[in-house]
Coordinates of C-alpha atoms in Angstrom, one line a residue:
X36 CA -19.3 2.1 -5.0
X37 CA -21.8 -0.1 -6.9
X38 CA -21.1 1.2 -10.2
X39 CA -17.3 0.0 -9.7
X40 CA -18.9 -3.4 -7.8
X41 CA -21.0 -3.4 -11.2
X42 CA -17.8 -3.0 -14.0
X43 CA -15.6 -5.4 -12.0
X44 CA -18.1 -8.0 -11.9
X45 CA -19.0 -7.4 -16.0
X46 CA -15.4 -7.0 -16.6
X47 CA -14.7 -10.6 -15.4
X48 CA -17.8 -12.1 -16.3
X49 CA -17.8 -11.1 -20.1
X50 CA -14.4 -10.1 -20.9
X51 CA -12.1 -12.7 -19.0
X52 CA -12.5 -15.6 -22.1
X53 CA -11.5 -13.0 -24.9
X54 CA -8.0 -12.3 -26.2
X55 CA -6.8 -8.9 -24.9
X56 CA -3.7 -7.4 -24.2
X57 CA -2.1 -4.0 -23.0
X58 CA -4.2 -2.3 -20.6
X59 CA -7.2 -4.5 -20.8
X60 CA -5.8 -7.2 -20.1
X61 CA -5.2 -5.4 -16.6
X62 CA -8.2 -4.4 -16.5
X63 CA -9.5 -8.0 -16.4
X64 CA -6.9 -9.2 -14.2
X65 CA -7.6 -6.3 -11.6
X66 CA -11.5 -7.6 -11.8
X67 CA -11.5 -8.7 -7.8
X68 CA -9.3 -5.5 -6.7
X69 CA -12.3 -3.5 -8.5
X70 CA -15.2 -5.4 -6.9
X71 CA -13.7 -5.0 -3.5
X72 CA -13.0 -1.1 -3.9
X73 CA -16.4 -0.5 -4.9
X74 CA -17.8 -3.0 -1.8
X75 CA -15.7 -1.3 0.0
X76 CA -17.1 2.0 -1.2
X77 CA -20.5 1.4 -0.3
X78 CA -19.6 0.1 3.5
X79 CA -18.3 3.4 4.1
X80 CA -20.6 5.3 2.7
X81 CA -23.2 3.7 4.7
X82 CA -21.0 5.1 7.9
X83 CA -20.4 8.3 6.6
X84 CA -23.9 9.0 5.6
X85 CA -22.8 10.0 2.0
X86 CA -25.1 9.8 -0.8
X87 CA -23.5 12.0 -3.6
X88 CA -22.0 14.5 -1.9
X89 CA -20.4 15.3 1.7
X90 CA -23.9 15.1 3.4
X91 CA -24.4 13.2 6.7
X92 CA -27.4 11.1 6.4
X93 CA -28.4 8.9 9.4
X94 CA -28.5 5.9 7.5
X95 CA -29.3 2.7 9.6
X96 CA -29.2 5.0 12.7
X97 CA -25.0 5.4 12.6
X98 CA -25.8 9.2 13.7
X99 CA -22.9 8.6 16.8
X100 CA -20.6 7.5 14.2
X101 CA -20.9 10.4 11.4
X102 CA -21.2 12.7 14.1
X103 CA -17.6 11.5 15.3
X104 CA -16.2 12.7 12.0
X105 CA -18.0 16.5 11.4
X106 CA -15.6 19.1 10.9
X107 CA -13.1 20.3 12.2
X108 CA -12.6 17.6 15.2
X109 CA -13.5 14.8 12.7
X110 CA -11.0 15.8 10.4
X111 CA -8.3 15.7 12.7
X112 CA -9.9 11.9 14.2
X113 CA -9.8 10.9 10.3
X114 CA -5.8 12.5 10.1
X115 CA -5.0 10.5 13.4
X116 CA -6.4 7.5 12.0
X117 CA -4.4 7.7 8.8
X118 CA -1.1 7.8 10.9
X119 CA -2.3 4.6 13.0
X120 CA -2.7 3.1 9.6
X121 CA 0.6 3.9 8.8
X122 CA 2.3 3.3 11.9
X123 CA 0.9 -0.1 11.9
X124 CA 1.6 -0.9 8.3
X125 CA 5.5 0.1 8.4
X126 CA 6.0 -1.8 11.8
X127 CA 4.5 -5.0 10.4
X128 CA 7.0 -4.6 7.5
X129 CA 9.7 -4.1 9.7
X130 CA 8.5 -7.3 11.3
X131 CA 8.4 -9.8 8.1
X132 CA 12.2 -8.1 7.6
X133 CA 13.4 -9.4 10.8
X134 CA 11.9 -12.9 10.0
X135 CA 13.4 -12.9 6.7
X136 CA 16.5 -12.6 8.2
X137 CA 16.2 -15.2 10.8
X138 CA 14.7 -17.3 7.6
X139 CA 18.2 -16.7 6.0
X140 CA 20.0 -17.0 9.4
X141 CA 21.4 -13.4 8.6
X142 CA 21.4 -12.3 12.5
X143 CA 23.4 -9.2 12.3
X144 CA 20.8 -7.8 9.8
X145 CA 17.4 -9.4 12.1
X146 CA 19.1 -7.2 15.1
X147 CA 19.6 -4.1 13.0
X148 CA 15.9 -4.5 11.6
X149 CA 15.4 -5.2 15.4
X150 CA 16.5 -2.4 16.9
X151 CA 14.5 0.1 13.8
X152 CA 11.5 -1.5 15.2
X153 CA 12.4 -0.2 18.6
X154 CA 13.2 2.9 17.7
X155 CA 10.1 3.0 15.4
X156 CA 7.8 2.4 18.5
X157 CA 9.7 4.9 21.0
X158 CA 9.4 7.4 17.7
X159 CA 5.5 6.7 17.2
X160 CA 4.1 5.7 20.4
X161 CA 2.6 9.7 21.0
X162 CA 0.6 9.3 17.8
X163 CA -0.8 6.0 18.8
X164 CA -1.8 7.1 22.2
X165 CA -3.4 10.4 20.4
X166 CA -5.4 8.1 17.9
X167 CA -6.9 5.8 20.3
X168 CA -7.2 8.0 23.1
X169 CA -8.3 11.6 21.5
X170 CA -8.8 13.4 25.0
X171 CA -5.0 12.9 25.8
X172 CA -3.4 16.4 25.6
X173 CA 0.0 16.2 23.2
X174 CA 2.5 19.0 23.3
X175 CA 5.0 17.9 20.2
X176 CA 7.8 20.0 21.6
X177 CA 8.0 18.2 24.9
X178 CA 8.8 14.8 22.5
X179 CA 12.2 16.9 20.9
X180 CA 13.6 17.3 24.4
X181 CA 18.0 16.0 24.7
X182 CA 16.6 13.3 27.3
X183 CA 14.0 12.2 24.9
X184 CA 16.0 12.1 21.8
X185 CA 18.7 9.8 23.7
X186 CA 15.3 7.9 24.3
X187 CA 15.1 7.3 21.0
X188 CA 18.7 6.4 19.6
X189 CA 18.9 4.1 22.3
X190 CA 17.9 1.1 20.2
X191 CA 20.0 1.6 18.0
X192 CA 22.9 2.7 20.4
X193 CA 22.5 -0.9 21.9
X194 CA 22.5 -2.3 18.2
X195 CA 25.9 -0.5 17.3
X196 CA 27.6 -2.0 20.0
X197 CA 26.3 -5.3 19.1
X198 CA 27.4 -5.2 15.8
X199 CA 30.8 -3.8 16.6
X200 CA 31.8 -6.9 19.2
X201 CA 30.1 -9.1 16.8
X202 CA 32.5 -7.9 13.6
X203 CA 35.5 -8.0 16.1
X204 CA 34.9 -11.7 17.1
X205 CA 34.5 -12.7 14.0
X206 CA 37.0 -11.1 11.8
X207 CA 39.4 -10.0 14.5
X208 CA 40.1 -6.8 12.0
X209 CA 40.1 -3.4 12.9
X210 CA 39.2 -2.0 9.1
X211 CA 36.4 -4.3 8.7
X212 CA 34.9 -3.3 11.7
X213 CA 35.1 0.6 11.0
X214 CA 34.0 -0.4 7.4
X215 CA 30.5 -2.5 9.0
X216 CA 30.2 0.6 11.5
X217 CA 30.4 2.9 8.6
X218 CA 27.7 1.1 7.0
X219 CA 25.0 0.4 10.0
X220 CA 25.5 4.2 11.0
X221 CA 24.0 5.1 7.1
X222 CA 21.8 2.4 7.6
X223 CA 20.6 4.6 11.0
X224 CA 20.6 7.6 9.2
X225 CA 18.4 5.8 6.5
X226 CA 16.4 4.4 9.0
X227 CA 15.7 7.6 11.1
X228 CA 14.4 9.6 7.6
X229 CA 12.0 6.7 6.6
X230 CA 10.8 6.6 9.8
X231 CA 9.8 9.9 9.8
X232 CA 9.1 10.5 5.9
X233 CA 7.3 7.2 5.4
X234 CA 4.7 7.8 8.2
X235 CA 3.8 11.4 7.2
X236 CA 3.2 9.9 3.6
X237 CA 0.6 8.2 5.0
X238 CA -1.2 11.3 5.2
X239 CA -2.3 11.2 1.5
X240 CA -5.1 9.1 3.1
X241 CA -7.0 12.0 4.3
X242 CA -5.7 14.4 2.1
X243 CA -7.8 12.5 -0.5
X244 CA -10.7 12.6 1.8
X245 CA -10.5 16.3 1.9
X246 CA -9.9 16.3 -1.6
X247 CA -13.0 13.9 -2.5
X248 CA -15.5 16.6 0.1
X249 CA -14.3 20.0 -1.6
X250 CA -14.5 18.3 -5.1
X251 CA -17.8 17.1 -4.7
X252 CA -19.0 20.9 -2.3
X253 CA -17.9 22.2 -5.7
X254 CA -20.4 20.3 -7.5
X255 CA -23.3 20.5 -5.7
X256 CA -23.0 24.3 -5.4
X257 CA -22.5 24.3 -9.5
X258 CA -26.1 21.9 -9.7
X259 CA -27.9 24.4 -7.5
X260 CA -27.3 27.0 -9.3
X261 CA -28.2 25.3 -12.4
X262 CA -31.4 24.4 -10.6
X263 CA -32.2 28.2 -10.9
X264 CA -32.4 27.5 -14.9
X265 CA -33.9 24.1 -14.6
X266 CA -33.7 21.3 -13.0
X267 CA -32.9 19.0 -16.2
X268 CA -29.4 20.8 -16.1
X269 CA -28.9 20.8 -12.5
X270 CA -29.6 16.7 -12.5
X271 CA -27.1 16.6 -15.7
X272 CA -24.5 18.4 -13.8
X273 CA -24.3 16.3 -11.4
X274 CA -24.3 13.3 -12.9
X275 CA -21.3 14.8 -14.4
X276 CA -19.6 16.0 -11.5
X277 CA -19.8 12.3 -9.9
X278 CA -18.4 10.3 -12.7
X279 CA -16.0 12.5 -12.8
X280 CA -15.2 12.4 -9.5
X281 CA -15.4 8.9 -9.7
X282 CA -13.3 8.5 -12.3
X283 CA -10.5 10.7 -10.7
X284 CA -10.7 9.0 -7.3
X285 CA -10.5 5.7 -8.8
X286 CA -7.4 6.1 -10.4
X287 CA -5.6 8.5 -7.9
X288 CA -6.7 5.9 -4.9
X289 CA -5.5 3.4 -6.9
X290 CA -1.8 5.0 -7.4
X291 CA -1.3 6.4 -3.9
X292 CA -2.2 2.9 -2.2
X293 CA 0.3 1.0 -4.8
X294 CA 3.1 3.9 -4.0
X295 CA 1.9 3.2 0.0
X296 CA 2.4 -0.2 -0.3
X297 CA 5.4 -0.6 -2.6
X298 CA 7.7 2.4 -1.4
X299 CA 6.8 2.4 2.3
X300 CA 5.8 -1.1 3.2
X301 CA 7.8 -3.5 0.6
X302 CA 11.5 -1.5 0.2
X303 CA 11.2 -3.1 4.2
X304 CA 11.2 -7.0 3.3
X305 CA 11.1 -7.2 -0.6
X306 CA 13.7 -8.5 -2.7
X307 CA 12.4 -9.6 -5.5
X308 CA 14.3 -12.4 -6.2
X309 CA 13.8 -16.4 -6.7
X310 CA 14.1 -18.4 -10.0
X311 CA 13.5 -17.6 -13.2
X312 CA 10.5 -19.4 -14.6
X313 CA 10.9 -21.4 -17.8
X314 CA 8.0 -23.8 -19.4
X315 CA 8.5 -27.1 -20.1
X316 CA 10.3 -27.2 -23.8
X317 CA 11.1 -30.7 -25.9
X318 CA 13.3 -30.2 -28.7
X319 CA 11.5 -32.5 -31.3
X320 CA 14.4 -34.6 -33.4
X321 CA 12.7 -37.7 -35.2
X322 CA 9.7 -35.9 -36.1
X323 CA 7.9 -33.5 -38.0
X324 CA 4.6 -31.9 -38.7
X325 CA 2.6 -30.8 -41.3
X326 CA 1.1 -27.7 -42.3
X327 CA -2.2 -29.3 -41.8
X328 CA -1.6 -30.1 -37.9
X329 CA 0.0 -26.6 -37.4
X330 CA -3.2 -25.7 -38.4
X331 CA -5.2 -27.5 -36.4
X332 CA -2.8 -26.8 -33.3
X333 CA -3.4 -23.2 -34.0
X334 CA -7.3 -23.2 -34.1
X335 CA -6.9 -25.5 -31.0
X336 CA -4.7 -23.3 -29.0
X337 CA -1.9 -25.9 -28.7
X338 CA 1.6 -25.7 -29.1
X339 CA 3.3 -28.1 -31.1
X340 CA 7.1 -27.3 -29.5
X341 CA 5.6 -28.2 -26.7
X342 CA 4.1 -31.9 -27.6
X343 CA 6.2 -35.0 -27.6
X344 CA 5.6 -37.5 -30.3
X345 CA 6.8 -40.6 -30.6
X346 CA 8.6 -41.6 -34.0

């Protein structure tokens, strides 16, 4: 975590005012994403207790805290958590969709969004209870009964028939209604996969934890037994071992949260439109300039298409 606080910081401090491009220039735009990863970093690795490696060390007495998240019951807290994450991250999406809507006065597509949201609660209240109450006993199967599913499609049940008088008052045509039916029962259909698709990808959350404590259990068991030879090459192993560790986490983390955030939270709201931006331009007609103030624009940084003389 400090050596990622440490390159963002460097990374905009000495390398913001120079002329880059491809993936530096990212690089240098990302700066504050960087810094923030790596303070985030050391927060929680002050909870956990880890200091290279998967240890637990009481570290400014948390011991009730990285006791909480020991194998196996922590593993399954640190999967339940993941889910609330994404539970809460695809309803607030749903949420900015139905204001969108009512933005655009589009109210046949705010009460479709409306009633995903309520089947998205009915579908995800038992991992929410689980999460923040972990002594409730679950049985999975008792959620898949017939009275249960009805439960479920009943938001969108109420939604249908909405939709259907809605189209009928307003067109007074029998084919357009079938035709919007046809089209809000995909958009159920659509609905009902995401719901359950997009929450389990959420997952990938822990499954990087588990990935970054069997990874770095590798490691360490490599460096002690290059202790046996000598030390020197159990300290260089794992030095090596952590950046690259480091190296792979940063860059996987960094694509699974951007899929998590575009695929499952923005294909809710985002659209992607608005106007396309286009700098001020003066065509110059009664002037003209010469090759010595091109020059001097150049070494200046100015644009000349973009000054207005007078003649």
């Amino acid at each position: 975590g400090l050596l990622l606080m440490l390159a963002g910081i460097l990374s905009y401090k000495y390398l913001k005012n120079r002329k880059m491009g491809g993936f530096e220039e990212y690089f240098v735009e990302g700066a504050w994403v960087i810094i923030f990863c790596g303070l985030g970093a050391v927060l929680f690795g002050i909870i956990y207790g880890n200091f290279f490696g998967p240890e637990r060390l009481a570290i400014l007495g948390l011991n009730g805290i990285i006791h909480v998240l020991d194998y196996p019951e922590g593993t399954l807290r640190l999967l339940l958590a993941s889910l609330l994450i994404g539970v809460i991250h695809i309803a607030s999406g749903l949420v900015i969709a139905i204001i969108n809507n009512l933005t655009r006065k589009e109210y046949v597509d705010s009460i479709m969004y409306a009633g995903w949201l309520a089947f998205y609660i009915v579908f995800t209240y038992p991992i929410v209870l689980k999460a923040l109450f972990p002594k409730w006993s679950i049985d999975i199967s008792s959620f898949m009964t017939l009275d249960n599913i009805i439960v479920y499609l009943t938001p969108f049940t109420v939604v249908f028939l909405i939709e259907a008088a809605y189209l009928f008052h307003s067109s007074k045509s029998i084919r357009r209604v079938i035709n919007g039916l046809g089209e809000y029962a995909m958009f159920v259909l659509e609905a009902s996969l995401q719901s359950l698709s997009h929450t389990l990808s959420y997952m990938r959350l822990w499954a990087l934890n588990i990935a970054h404590d069997s990874l770095m259990v590798v490691f360490i068991t490599l460096s002690g037994m290059a202790y046996q030879v000598t030390p020197l090459g159990a300290l260089l192993v794992e030095f090596l071992g952590n950046a690259l560790v480091l190296l792979l986490e940063s860059i996987i983390a960094f694509m699974h949260v951007l899929r998590l955030h575009w695929v499952e939270w923005f294909m809710k709201f985002y659209e992607g439109g608005g106007y396309l931006f286009k700098p001020y331009f003066e065509e110059r007609k009664w002037t003209t300039f010469s090759d010595s103030i091109l020059a001097l624009e150049s070494s200046a940084g100015l644009n000349s298409a973009n000054m207005v003389e007078n003649p």
